Backbone as numpy.savetxt, mean C-alpha at the origin, in Angstrom:
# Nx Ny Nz CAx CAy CAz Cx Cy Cz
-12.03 41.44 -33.40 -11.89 41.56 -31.96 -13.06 40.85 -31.28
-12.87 40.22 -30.22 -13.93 39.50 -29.70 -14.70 40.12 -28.95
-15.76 39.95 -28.78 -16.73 40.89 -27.32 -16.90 39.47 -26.58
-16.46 39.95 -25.46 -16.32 39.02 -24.24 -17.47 39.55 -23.61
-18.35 40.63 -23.85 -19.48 40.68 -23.16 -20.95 40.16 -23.35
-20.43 39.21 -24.76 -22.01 38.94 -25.20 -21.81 37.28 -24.52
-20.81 36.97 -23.84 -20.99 35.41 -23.54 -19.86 34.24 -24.04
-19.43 35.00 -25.18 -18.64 34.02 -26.70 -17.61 33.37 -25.09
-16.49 34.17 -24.54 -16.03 33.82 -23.47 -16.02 32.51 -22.64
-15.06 32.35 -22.23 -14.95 31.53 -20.82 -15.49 32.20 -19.66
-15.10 33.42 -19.35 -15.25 34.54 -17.93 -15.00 35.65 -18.66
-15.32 36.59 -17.90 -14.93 37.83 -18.38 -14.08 38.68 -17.85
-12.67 38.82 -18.32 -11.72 39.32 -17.49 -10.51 37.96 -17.70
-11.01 37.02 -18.43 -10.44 35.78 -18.39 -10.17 35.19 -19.71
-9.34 35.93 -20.59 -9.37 35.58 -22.45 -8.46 34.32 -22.28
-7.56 33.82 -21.35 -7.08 32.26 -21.82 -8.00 31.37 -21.53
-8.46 30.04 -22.47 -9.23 29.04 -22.93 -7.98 27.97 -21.77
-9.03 27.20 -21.35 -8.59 25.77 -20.32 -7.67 25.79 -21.02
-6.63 24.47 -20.31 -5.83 23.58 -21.11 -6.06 22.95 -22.61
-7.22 22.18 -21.84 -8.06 21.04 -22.96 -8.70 21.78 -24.21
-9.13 23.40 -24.03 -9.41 24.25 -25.21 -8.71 24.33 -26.13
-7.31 24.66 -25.47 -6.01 25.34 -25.93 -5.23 24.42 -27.17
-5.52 23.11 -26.25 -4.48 22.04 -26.76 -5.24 21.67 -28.11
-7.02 21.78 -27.55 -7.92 21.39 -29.22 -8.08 22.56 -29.88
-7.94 23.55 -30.15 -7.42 25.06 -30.45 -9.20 25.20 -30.76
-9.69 25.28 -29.69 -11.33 25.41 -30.04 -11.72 26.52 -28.87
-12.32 27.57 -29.50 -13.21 28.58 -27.98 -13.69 27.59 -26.89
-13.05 28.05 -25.92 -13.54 27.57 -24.01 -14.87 28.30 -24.32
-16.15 27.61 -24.09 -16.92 27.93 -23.58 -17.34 28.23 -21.92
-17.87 29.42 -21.87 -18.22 28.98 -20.29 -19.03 27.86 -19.70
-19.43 26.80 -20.59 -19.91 25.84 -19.40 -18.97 24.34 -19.93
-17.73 24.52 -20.06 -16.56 23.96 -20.88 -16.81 22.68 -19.53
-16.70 21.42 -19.71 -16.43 20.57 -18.62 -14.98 20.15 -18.56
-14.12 20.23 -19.11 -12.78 20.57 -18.81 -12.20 21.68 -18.22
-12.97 23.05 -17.97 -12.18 24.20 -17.61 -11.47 23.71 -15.93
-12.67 23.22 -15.32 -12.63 23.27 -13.93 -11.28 22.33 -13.71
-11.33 21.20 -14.32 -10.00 20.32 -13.93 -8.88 20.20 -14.73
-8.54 20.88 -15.89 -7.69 21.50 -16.77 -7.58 22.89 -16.90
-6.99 23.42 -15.88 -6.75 25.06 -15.89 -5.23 25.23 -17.20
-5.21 26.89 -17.61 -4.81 26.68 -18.69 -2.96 26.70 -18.24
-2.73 26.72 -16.91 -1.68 27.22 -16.49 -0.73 25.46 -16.34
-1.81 24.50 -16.70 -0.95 23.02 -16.45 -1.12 22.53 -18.08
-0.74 23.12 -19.04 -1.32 22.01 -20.41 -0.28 20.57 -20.30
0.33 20.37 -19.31 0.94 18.81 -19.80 0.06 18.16 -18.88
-1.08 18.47 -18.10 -2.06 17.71 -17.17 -3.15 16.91 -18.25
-3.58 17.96 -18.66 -4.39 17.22 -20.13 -3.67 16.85 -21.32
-2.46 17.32 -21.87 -1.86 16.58 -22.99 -1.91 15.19 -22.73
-0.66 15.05 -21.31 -1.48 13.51 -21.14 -2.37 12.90 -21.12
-3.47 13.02 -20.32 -4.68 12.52 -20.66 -5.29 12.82 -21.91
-4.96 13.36 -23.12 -5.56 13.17 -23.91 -4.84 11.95 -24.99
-3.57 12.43 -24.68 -2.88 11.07 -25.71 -3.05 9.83 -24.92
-3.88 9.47 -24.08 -3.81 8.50 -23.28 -5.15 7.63 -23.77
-6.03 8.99 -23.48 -7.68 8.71 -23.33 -8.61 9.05 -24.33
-7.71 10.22 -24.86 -8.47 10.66 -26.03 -9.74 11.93 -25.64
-9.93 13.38 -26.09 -10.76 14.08 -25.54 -11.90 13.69 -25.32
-12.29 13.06 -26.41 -14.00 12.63 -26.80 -14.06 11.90 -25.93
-13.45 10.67 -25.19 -13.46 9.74 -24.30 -13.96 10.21 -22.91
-12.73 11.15 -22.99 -12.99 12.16 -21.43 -14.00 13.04 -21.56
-14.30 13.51 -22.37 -15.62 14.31 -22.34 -16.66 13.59 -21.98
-16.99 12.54 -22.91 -18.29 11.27 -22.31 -17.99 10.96 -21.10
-16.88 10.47 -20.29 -17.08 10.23 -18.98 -16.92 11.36 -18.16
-16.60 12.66 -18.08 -17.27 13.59 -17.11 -18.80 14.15 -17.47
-19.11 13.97 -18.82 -20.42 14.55 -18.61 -21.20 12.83 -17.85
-20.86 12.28 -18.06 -21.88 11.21 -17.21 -21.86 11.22 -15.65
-20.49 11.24 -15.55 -20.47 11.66 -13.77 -21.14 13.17 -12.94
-21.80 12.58 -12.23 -22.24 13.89 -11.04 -21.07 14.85 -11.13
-21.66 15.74 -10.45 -20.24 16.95 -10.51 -19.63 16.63 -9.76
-20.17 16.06 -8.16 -19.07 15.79 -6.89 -17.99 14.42 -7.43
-18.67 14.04 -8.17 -17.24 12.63 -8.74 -16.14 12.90 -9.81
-16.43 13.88 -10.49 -15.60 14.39 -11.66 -14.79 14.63 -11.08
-14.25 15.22 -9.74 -13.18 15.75 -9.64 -11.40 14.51 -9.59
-12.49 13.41 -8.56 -12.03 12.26 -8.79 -11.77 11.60 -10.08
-12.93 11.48 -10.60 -12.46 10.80 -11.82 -11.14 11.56 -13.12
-11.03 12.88 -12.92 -9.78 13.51 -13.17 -8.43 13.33 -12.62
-8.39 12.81 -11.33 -7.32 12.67 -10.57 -6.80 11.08 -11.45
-7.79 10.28 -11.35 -7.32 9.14 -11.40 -6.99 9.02 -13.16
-7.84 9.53 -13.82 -7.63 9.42 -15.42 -5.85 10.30 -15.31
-5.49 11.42 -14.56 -4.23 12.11 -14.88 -3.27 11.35 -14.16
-3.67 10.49 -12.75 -2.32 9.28 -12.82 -2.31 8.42 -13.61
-3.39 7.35 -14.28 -3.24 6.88 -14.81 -2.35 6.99 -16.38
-2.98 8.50 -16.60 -2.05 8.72 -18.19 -0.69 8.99 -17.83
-0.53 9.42 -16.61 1.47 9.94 -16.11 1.84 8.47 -16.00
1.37 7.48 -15.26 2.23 6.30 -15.43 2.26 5.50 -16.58
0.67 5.52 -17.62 1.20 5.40 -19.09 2.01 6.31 -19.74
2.52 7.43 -19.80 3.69 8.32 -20.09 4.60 7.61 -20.03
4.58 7.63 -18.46 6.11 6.94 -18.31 6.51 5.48 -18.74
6.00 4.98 -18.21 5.87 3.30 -18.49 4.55 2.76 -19.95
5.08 2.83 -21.12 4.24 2.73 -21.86 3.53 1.01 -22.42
4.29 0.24 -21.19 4.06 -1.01 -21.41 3.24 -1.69 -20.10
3.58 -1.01 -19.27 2.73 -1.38 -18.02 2.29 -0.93 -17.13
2.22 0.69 -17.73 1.47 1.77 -16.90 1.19 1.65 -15.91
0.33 1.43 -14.91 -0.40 1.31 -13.43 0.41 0.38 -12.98
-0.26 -0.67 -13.71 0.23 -1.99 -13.57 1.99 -2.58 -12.70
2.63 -1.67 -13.46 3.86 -1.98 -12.90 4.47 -0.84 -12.14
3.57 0.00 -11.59 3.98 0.85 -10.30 3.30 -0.36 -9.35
1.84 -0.48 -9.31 1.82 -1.50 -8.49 2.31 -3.02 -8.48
2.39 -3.64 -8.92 3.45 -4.43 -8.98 4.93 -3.86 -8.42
5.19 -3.17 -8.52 6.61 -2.94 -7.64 6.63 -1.95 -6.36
5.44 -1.82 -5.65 4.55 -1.15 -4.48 4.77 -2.96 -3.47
4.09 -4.16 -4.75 3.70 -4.98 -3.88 4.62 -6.03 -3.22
5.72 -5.55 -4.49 7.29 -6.74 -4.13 7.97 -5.69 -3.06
8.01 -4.84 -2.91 7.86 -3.84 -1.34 7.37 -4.18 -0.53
6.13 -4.58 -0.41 5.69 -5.00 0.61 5.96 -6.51 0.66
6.16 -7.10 -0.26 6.21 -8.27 0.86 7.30 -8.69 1.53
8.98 -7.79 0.85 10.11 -7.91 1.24 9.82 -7.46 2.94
8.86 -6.00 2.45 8.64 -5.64 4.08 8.12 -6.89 5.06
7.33 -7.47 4.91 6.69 -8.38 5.12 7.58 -9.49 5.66
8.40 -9.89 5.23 9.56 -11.23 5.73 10.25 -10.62 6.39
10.73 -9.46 6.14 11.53 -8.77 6.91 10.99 -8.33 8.76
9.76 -8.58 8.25 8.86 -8.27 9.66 8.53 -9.68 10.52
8.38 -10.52 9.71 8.20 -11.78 10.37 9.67 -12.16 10.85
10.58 -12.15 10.62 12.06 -12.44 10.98 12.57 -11.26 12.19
11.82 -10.22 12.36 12.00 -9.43 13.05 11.31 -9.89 14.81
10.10 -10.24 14.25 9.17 -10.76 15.03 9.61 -12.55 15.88
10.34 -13.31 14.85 10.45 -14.47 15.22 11.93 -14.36 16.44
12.59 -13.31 15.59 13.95 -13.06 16.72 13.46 -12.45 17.64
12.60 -11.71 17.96 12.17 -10.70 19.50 11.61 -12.26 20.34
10.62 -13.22 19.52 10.02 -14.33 20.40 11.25 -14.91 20.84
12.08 -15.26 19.79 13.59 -16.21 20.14 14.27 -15.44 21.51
14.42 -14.14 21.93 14.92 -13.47 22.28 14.19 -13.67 23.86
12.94 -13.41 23.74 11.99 -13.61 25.00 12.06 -14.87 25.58
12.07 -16.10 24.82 12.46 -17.28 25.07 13.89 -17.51 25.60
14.55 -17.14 25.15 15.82 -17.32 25.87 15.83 -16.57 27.03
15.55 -15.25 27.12 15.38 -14.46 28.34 14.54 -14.97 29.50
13.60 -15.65 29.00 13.07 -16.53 30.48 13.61 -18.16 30.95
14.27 -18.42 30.21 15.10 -19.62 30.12 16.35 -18.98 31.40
16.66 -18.10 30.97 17.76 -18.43 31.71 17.59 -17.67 33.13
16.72 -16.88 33.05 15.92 -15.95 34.34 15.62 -17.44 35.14
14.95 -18.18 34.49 14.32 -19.32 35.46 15.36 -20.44 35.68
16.76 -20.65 35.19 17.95 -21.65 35.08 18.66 -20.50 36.33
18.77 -19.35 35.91 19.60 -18.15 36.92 19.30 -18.08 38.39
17.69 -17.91 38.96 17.07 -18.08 39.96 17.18 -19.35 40.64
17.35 -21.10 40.73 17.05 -21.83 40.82 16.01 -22.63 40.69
14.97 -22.15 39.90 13.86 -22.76 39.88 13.61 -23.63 38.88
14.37 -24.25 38.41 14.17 -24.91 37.23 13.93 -26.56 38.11
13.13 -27.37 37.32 12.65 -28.28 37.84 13.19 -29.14 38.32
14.51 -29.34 37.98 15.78 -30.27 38.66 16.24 -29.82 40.00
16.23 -28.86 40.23 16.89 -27.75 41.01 16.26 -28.69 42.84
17.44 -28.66 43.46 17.18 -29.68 44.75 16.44 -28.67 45.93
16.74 -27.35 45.46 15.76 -26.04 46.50 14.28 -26.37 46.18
13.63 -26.98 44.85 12.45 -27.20 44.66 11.72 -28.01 45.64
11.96 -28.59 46.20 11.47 -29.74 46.91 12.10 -29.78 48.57
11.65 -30.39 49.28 12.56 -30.73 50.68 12.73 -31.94 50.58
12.30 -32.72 50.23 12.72 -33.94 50.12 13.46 -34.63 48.92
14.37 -35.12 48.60 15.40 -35.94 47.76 14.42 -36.59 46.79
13.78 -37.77 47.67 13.01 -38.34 47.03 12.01 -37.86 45.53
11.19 -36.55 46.22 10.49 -35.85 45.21 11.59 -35.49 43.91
12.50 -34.99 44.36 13.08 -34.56 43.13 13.46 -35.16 42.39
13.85 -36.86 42.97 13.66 -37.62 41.13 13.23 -37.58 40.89
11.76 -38.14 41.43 10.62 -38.12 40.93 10.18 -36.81 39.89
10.75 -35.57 40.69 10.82 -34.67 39.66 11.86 -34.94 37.82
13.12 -35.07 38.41 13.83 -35.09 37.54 13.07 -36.67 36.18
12.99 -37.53 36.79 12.41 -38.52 35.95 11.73 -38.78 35.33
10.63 -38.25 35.62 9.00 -38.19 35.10 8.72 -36.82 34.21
9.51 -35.60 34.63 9.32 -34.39 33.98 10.48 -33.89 33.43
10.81 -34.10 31.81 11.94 -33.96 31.46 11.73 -32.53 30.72
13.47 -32.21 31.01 13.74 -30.44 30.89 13.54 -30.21 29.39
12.52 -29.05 29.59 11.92 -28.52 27.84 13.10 -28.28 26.98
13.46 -28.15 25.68 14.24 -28.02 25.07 13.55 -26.94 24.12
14.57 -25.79 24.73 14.50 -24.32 24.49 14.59 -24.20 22.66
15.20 -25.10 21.87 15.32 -25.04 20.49 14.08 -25.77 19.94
13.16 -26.46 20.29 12.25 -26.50 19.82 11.20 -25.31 20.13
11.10 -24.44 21.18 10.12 -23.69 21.41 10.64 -22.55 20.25
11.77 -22.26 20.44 12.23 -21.42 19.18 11.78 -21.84 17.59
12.01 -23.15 17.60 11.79 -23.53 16.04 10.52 -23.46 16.10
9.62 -23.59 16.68 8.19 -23.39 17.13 7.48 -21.75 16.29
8.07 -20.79 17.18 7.70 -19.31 16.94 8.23 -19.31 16.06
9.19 -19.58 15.30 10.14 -19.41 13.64 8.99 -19.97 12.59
8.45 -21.07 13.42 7.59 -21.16 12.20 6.22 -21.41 12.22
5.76 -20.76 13.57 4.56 -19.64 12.99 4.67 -18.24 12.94
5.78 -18.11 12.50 6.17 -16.99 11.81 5.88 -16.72 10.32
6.30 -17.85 9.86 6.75 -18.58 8.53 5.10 -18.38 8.03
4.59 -19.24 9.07 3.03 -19.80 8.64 2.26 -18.39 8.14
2.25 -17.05 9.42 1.60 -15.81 9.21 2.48 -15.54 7.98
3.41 -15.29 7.73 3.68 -14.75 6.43 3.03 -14.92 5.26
2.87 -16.57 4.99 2.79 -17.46 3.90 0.96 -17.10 4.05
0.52 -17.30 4.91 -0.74 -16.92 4.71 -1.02 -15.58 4.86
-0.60 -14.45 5.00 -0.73 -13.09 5.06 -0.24 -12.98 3.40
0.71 -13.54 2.84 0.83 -13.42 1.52 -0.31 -14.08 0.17
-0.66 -14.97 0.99 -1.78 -15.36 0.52 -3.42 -14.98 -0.10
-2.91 -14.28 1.27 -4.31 -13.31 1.25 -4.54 -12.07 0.35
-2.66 -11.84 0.69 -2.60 -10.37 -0.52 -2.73 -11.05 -1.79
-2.51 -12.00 -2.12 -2.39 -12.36 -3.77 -3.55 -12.76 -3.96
-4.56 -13.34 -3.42 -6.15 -13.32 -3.58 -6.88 -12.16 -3.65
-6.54 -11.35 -2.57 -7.18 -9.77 -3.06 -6.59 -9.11 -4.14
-5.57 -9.62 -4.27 -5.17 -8.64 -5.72 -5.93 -9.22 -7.27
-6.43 -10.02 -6.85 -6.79 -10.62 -8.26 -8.78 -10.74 -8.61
């Protein structure tokens, strides 16, 4: 029978051993550096990380970390071993990777969103200013005849499909270089 009062223990009042005890079938000590982030109520939290990382591994890197970083460095060692679980060929790797072909679908999808609202604004003042009379041909512009060839001749009417093909493709341009940028920071 054990005496839980001389120390042998985890706590007292507390005879289940962490996860990480359990799974290495070894007495939880109370100053166990697994107890705190392997409680014994999750053992597939550390199974994974151990077939991942290996105990001895994880033991050396929480005893090297401060206490305020361990908690982190547990989080990230237990996604990392769930997406090696799952994906045993490209673990992290190919969650992100398919996070980033998400975004960039988002990404075109946003610039095409963006180039039709400009296309849209462009036409909407096109024809606001063709609708009103004010367009530069327009014989209310002027009082005199004369001026308005002079208008019509010298100042020829903008062509609304180039201002469009215009915003389409610096649309194009922010994409291509917004994609750019992501594939440089990723590497």
């Amino acid at each position: 029978m054990k005496d839980m009062s001389s120390g042998g223990g985890r706590k007292q009042g507390a005879p289940s051993p962490c996860a990480a005890c359990k799974l290495l079938r070894r007495r939880c000590a109370q100053d166990c550096v697994f107890a705190p982030y392997f409680p014994a109520d999750e053992p597939q939290k550390f199974a994974n990380v151990h077939k991942v990382f290996g105990a001895s591994n994880v033991n050396k890197m929480l005893q090297e970390l401060p206490v305020h970083q361990r908690g982190d460095a547990v989080s990230s060692m237990v996604y990392e071993a769930n997406a090696r679980v799952r994906d045993p060929v490209y673990g992290c790797v190919g969650a992100i990777s398919s996070l980033q072909q998400q975004i960039d679908v988002l990404q075109a999808q946003l610039a095409l969103a963006q180039a039709e609202v400009v296309h849209l604004r462009v036409r909407q003042t096109a024809s606001a200013v063709s609708g009103h009379g004010l367009s530069p041909h327009s014989p209310s512009n002027s009082g005199s005849p004369s001026s308005n060839k002079f208008a019509v001749s010298h100042q020829p009417k903008p062509n609304i499909f180039e201002v469009d093909n215009m915003a389409v493709d610096q649309a194009n341009y922010g994409e291509t270089c917004g994609h750019a940028n992501l594939i440089s920071g990723f590497y």
